[in-house]
Amino acid sequence: MNYRPIDTITDLVESPDFYKNMEQIKEMNIPDEISYYIEKYEDICGDRDRFLWNWVQTLTTSRNPGFMFSTVPEEYTQHIGNLKTILTIFVATLDDIADKYKDKELLEKCLDIPFEKENIDTRNINDINKIRRIKLAEEIWDNINLELVSLPRYEEFKDIFTFDIKQLLNSLHHSYVINVNPYLINLKEAEIYANHNMTFYLYSDIDLMASPSFDIKDLPYLREVIWRAQKMARIGNWLSTWEREVKEGDFSSGIFAYAISNKILNVEDLDEKNKKEMVELLKKYYIEKHFLEKWQENYNQINNITSTINSIDINQYLEGLEQILSYHLASKGLK
């Protein structure tokens, strides 16, 4: 692959036909098992636009292009896609606690859920809404765990999945810490910790659990691919949500970390600066261009190591990553 995908993606996103795809996503039907958790999430936790869940479900079930590993049998496609979407709802539930509610007590209890054999003790919590959020997170996680155990290579990859879930939960903790301690915001830690919020390692673990033909000897090289793919997905997310986050007062995005690390903004500006002025200032410094260039660098690095992985079609995976970026750019303001 020698072409520049950023140019291709920008042209694609600017075409009217591509936005018709976004309209189709709005109208898609979500499977009942996912609708059940979305409705509970909306009742208990948040007000995220329904478009987000349609958007996620489209990407988690897409193949050719799509970022599901080529080793996942076709008959597993819907099942694995649904499982990834439900995992995303679990992450959104905890992410709201870290970013929107900024509730330390509640977050710490929810971070324990994947490792507790019994339900979290809520006897010392007097707020019924907090208890409901914990119970929802527990219910979603129990469903995820039940589905994982049924996958053919679960035992082989369960320790890796446990390690990766810890990295995800640590990223949520980091998000909470910088939201309540804004002087900690810096680009390097945003790049290290925030990437895990995209759950790409967990998505890959789920794919591998369902992949009889995957050669374990490819795993060291695949992990590097996932590291870079996760950074690329994080960039796409930052680019599509940062303007909304200015209005919400959520400054955990790498867009703000870059601005502070490069002295375009200072921490005091996050509270004091007019929101509209802040958006205009960040656009003036072409911060989005910087992150698109970083996306391209990671794309090229993955492209350079495709020949080291034999059992998975990494070129197909790269096409899926292009699709994710295009969907992020086209969905700006919709999620």
Coordinates of C-alpha atoms in Angstrom, one line a residue:
M1 CA 0.0 0.0 0.0
N2 CA 1.7 3.2 -1.2
Y3 CA -1.2 5.6 -1.4
R4 CA -2.0 8.3 1.2
P5 CA -5.2 7.2 2.9
I6 CA -5.7 10.6 4.6
D7 CA -6.2 12.3 1.2
T8 CA -8.5 9.5 0.1
I9 CA -10.5 9.6 3.3
T10 CA -10.9 13.4 3.2
D11 CA -12.2 13.2 -0.3
L12 CA -14.6 10.4 0.7
V13 CA -16.0 12.2 3.7
E14 CA -16.7 15.4 1.7
S15 CA -18.8 13.5 -0.8
P16 CA -22.7 13.7 -0.5
D17 CA -23.0 9.9 -0.9
F18 CA -20.9 9.3 2.2
Y19 CA -23.3 11.4 4.3
K20 CA -26.2 9.4 3.0
N21 CA -24.4 6.5 4.7
M22 CA -24.6 8.4 8.0
E23 CA -28.3 8.9 7.4
Q24 CA -28.7 5.2 6.9
I25 CA -26.8 4.5 10.1
K26 CA -29.3 6.7 11.9
E27 CA -32.2 4.5 10.6
M28 CA -30.6 1.1 11.2
N29 CA -32.2 -1.5 13.5
I30 CA -30.3 -2.5 16.6
P31 CA -30.6 -6.1 17.8
D32 CA -32.9 -6.6 20.8
E33 CA -30.2 -7.7 23.1
I34 CA -28.3 -4.5 22.5
S35 CA -31.4 -2.3 22.6
Y36 CA -32.1 -3.7 26.1
Y37 CA -28.8 -2.4 27.5
I38 CA -29.1 0.9 25.6
E39 CA -32.5 1.6 27.1
K40 CA -31.3 0.7 30.6
Y41 CA -28.2 3.0 30.0
E42 CA -30.5 5.9 28.9
D43 CA -32.8 5.4 31.9
I44 CA -30.0 5.2 34.5
C45 CA -26.9 7.0 33.2
G46 CA -26.9 9.3 30.2
D47 CA -28.3 11.0 27.3
R48 CA -25.9 10.1 24.5
D49 CA -27.5 10.4 21.1
R50 CA -28.9 7.0 19.7
F51 CA -26.8 7.7 16.6
L52 CA -23.7 6.7 18.7
W53 CA -24.9 3.2 19.3
N54 CA -26.0 2.7 15.7
W55 CA -22.6 4.0 14.6
V56 CA -20.7 1.6 17.0
Q57 CA -22.8 -1.4 15.9
T58 CA -22.2 -0.6 12.2
L59 CA -18.4 -0.6 12.8
T60 CA -18.2 -3.6 15.1
T61 CA -20.1 -5.8 12.6
S62 CA -18.5 -4.5 9.4
R63 CA -16.2 -6.7 7.3
N64 CA -14.5 -6.0 4.0
P65 CA -13.8 -3.2 5.0
G66 CA -13.9 -3.7 8.7
F67 CA -11.6 -4.0 11.6
M68 CA -12.7 -7.5 12.7
F69 CA -9.8 -9.9 12.2
S70 CA -10.0 -12.0 9.0
T71 CA -9.5 -15.1 11.2
V72 CA -12.9 -14.7 12.8
P73 CA -15.3 -17.2 11.0
E74 CA -18.1 -15.5 9.1
E75 CA -20.7 -17.3 11.2
Y76 CA -19.3 -15.4 14.3
T77 CA -19.6 -12.0 12.8
Q78 CA -22.9 -10.8 14.3
H79 CA -22.2 -12.5 17.7
I80 CA -18.8 -10.9 18.0
G81 CA -20.0 -7.5 16.8
N82 CA -22.8 -7.5 19.3
L83 CA -20.4 -8.5 22.1
K84 CA -18.1 -5.6 21.3
T85 CA -21.0 -3.2 21.2
I86 CA -22.2 -4.3 24.6
L87 CA -18.6 -3.9 25.9
T88 CA -18.7 -0.3 24.5
I89 CA -21.9 0.4 26.5
F90 CA -20.1 -0.9 29.7
V91 CA -17.2 1.5 29.0
A92 CA -19.6 4.4 28.3
T93 CA -21.3 3.7 31.7
L94 CA -18.0 4.0 33.5
D95 CA -16.8 6.9 31.3
D96 CA -19.8 9.0 32.3
I97 CA -18.9 8.4 35.9
A98 CA -15.4 9.6 35.3
D99 CA -16.0 12.5 33.0
K100 CA -19.6 13.7 33.5
Y101 CA -20.4 13.0 37.1
K102 CA -16.7 13.0 38.3
D103 CA -17.8 10.7 41.2
K104 CA -14.7 9.2 42.8
E105 CA -16.6 6.8 45.2
L106 CA -18.8 5.5 42.5
L107 CA -16.0 5.1 40.0
E108 CA -13.8 3.2 42.4
K109 CA -16.5 0.7 43.1
C110 CA -17.3 0.2 39.4
L111 CA -13.6 -0.3 38.6
D112 CA -13.7 -3.4 40.8
I113 CA -16.6 -5.0 39.0
P114 CA -14.6 -7.2 36.5
F115 CA -12.6 -8.7 39.3
E116 CA -15.3 -9.3 42.0
K117 CA -16.8 -12.7 42.2
E118 CA -19.7 -11.3 44.2
N119 CA -21.7 -8.1 43.6
I120 CA -20.2 -4.9 44.8
D121 CA -21.2 -3.9 48.4
T122 CA -23.5 -1.0 48.2
R123 CA -24.8 -0.9 51.8
N124 CA -22.9 2.3 52.6
I125 CA -24.3 4.2 49.5
N126 CA -27.4 6.3 50.2
D127 CA -27.9 7.6 46.7
I128 CA -30.3 5.3 44.8
N129 CA -29.0 6.6 41.4
K130 CA -25.4 5.5 42.3
I131 CA -26.6 2.1 43.2
R132 CA -28.5 1.8 40.0
R133 CA -25.4 2.7 38.0
I134 CA -23.4 0.1 39.8
K135 CA -26.1 -2.6 39.2
L136 CA -26.2 -1.7 35.5
A137 CA -22.4 -2.0 35.1
E138 CA -22.5 -5.3 37.0
E139 CA -25.3 -6.7 34.8
I140 CA -23.5 -5.7 31.6
W141 CA -20.2 -7.1 32.7
D142 CA -21.9 -10.4 33.8
N143 CA -23.3 -10.7 30.3
I144 CA -19.9 -10.0 28.7
N145 CA -18.2 -12.5 30.8
L146 CA -20.8 -15.2 30.1
E147 CA -20.3 -14.7 26.3
L148 CA -16.5 -14.7 26.5
V149 CA -16.5 -18.0 28.3
S150 CA -18.4 -19.6 25.4
L151 CA -15.7 -18.7 22.8
P152 CA -13.5 -21.5 21.6
R153 CA -10.1 -20.0 22.6
Y154 CA -11.3 -18.2 25.7
E155 CA -8.9 -20.1 28.1
E156 CA -5.9 -19.4 25.9
F157 CA -6.5 -15.6 25.8
K158 CA -8.3 -14.9 29.1
D159 CA -5.2 -13.8 31.0
I160 CA -4.3 -11.3 28.2
F161 CA -7.9 -10.1 28.3
T162 CA -7.6 -9.6 32.1
F163 CA -4.4 -7.6 31.6
D164 CA -6.0 -5.4 28.9
I165 CA -9.2 -4.7 30.9
K166 CA -6.9 -3.4 33.7
Q167 CA -5.4 -1.0 31.2
L168 CA -8.8 0.2 30.1
L169 CA -10.0 0.8 33.7
N170 CA -6.7 2.6 34.4
S171 CA -7.5 5.0 31.5
L172 CA -10.9 5.7 33.0
H173 CA -9.3 6.5 36.3
H174 CA -6.8 8.8 34.6
S175 CA -9.7 10.6 32.9
Y176 CA -11.3 11.2 36.2
V177 CA -8.0 12.4 37.8
I178 CA -7.3 15.0 35.1
N179 CA -10.9 16.2 35.1
V180 CA -10.7 17.1 38.8
N181 CA -6.9 18.1 38.7
P182 CA -6.6 20.0 35.4
Y183 CA -3.0 20.9 36.1
L184 CA -2.1 17.3 35.3
I185 CA -3.2 17.7 31.7
N186 CA -0.3 17.0 29.3
L187 CA 0.1 15.5 25.9
K188 CA 2.4 12.6 26.7
E189 CA 0.2 11.1 29.4
A190 CA -2.9 11.7 27.2
E191 CA -1.2 9.6 24.5
I192 CA -0.3 6.8 26.9
Y193 CA -3.4 6.5 29.1
A194 CA -6.3 7.8 27.0
N195 CA -5.7 5.4 24.1
H196 CA -6.9 2.4 26.1
N197 CA -10.3 4.0 26.4
M198 CA -10.8 3.0 22.8
T199 CA -10.9 -0.7 23.8
F200 CA -9.0 -1.9 20.8
Y201 CA -6.9 -4.4 22.7
L202 CA -10.1 -5.9 24.2
Y203 CA -11.7 -6.0 20.8
S204 CA -8.7 -7.9 19.5
D205 CA -8.8 -10.3 22.4
I206 CA -12.4 -11.1 21.7
D207 CA -11.6 -11.7 18.0
L208 CA -8.7 -14.0 18.9
M209 CA -10.9 -16.0 21.3
A210 CA -13.1 -16.7 18.3
S211 CA -10.3 -17.4 15.8
P212 CA -9.4 -21.1 15.4
S213 CA -7.0 -20.3 12.6
F214 CA -4.9 -17.6 14.4
D215 CA -1.3 -18.6 14.7
I216 CA -0.1 -17.7 18.2
K217 CA 3.4 -17.0 16.8
D218 CA 2.0 -13.8 15.2
L219 CA 0.9 -12.4 18.6
P220 CA 4.0 -10.2 19.4
Y221 CA 3.7 -8.4 16.1
L222 CA 0.0 -8.2 16.3
R223 CA 0.2 -6.5 19.6
E224 CA 2.2 -3.7 18.1
V225 CA -0.4 -3.3 15.3
I226 CA -3.1 -3.0 17.9
W227 CA -1.1 -0.5 19.9
R228 CA -0.9 1.7 16.8
A229 CA -4.5 1.0 15.7
Q230 CA -5.8 2.1 19.1
K231 CA -3.9 5.4 18.9
M232 CA -5.4 5.9 15.4
A233 CA -8.9 5.2 16.8
R234 CA -8.3 7.6 19.7
I235 CA -7.3 10.3 17.3
G236 CA -10.4 9.9 15.3
N237 CA -12.5 10.1 18.4
W238 CA -10.7 13.2 19.6
L239 CA -11.3 14.9 16.2
S240 CA -15.0 14.1 16.2
T241 CA -15.9 15.1 19.8
W242 CA -13.6 17.8 21.0
E243 CA -15.9 20.7 20.1
R244 CA -18.8 19.1 22.0
E245 CA -16.5 18.5 25.0
V246 CA -15.6 22.2 25.1
K247 CA -19.3 22.9 25.8
E248 CA -19.5 20.1 28.3
G249 CA -16.4 21.2 30.2
D250 CA -14.7 17.8 29.6
F251 CA -11.0 18.5 28.9
S252 CA -9.6 15.0 29.0
S253 CA -9.2 15.0 25.2
G254 CA -5.7 15.0 23.6
I255 CA -6.7 18.1 21.7
F256 CA -6.6 20.1 24.9
A257 CA -3.5 18.3 26.1
Y258 CA -1.7 19.3 22.9
A259 CA -2.9 22.9 23.3
I260 CA -1.6 23.1 26.9
S261 CA 1.7 21.3 26.2
N262 CA 2.3 23.7 23.3
K263 CA 1.2 26.8 25.3
I264 CA -1.7 27.6 23.0
L265 CA -3.9 27.4 26.1
N266 CA -3.1 27.5 29.8
V267 CA -5.0 25.6 32.4
E268 CA -6.8 28.7 33.6
D269 CA -8.3 29.1 30.1
L270 CA -10.3 25.9 30.5
D271 CA -12.6 27.6 33.1
E272 CA -12.2 31.2 32.2
K273 CA -12.1 31.4 28.4
N274 CA -15.3 31.9 26.3
K275 CA -16.2 28.5 24.9
K276 CA -16.7 29.9 21.4
E277 CA -13.4 31.7 21.5
M278 CA -11.6 28.6 22.6
V279 CA -12.9 26.6 19.7
E280 CA -11.9 29.3 17.2
L281 CA -8.4 29.6 18.8
L282 CA -7.8 25.8 18.5
K283 CA -8.9 25.8 14.9
K284 CA -6.6 28.7 14.2
Y285 CA -3.6 26.6 15.2
Y286 CA -4.5 23.7 12.9
I287 CA -4.4 21.2 15.8
E288 CA -6.6 18.8 13.9
K289 CA -4.0 18.7 11.1
H290 CA -1.3 17.7 13.6
F291 CA -3.4 14.7 14.8
L292 CA -4.2 13.6 11.2
E293 CA -0.5 13.5 10.5
K294 CA 0.0 11.4 13.6
W295 CA -2.7 9.1 12.3
Q296 CA -0.8 8.8 9.1
E297 CA 2.4 8.0 10.8
N298 CA 0.8 5.1 12.7
Y299 CA -0.8 3.9 9.5
N300 CA 2.6 3.8 7.8
Q301 CA 4.2 1.9 10.7
I302 CA 1.5 -0.8 10.6
N303 CA 1.9 -1.0 6.8
N304 CA 5.6 -1.6 7.4
I305 CA 5.1 -4.7 9.5
T306 CA 2.3 -6.4 7.6
S307 CA 4.6 -9.0 6.2
T308 CA 5.6 -10.2 9.7
I309 CA 2.0 -11.4 10.4
N310 CA 0.9 -14.4 8.4
S311 CA -2.4 -15.7 9.8
I312 CA -4.3 -12.3 9.8
D313 CA -4.9 -10.1 6.7
I314 CA -3.4 -6.9 8.1
N315 CA -4.1 -5.0 4.8
Q316 CA -7.8 -5.7 5.3
Y317 CA -7.4 -4.5 8.9
L318 CA -5.9 -1.3 7.6
E319 CA -8.8 -0.7 5.4
G320 CA -11.0 -1.1 8.4
L321 CA -9.0 1.5 10.2
E322 CA -9.5 3.9 7.3
Q323 CA -13.3 3.2 7.6
I324 CA -13.2 4.1 11.3
L325 CA -11.5 7.4 10.7
S326 CA -13.9 8.3 7.9
Y327 CA -16.8 7.5 10.1
H328 CA -15.4 9.6 12.9
L329 CA -14.8 12.6 10.6
A330 CA -18.3 12.3 9.1
S331 CA -20.0 11.9 12.4
K332 CA -18.6 15.2 13.9
G333 CA -21.4 16.8 15.9
L334 CA -23.6 13.7 15.8
K335 CA -22.1 11.7 18.8

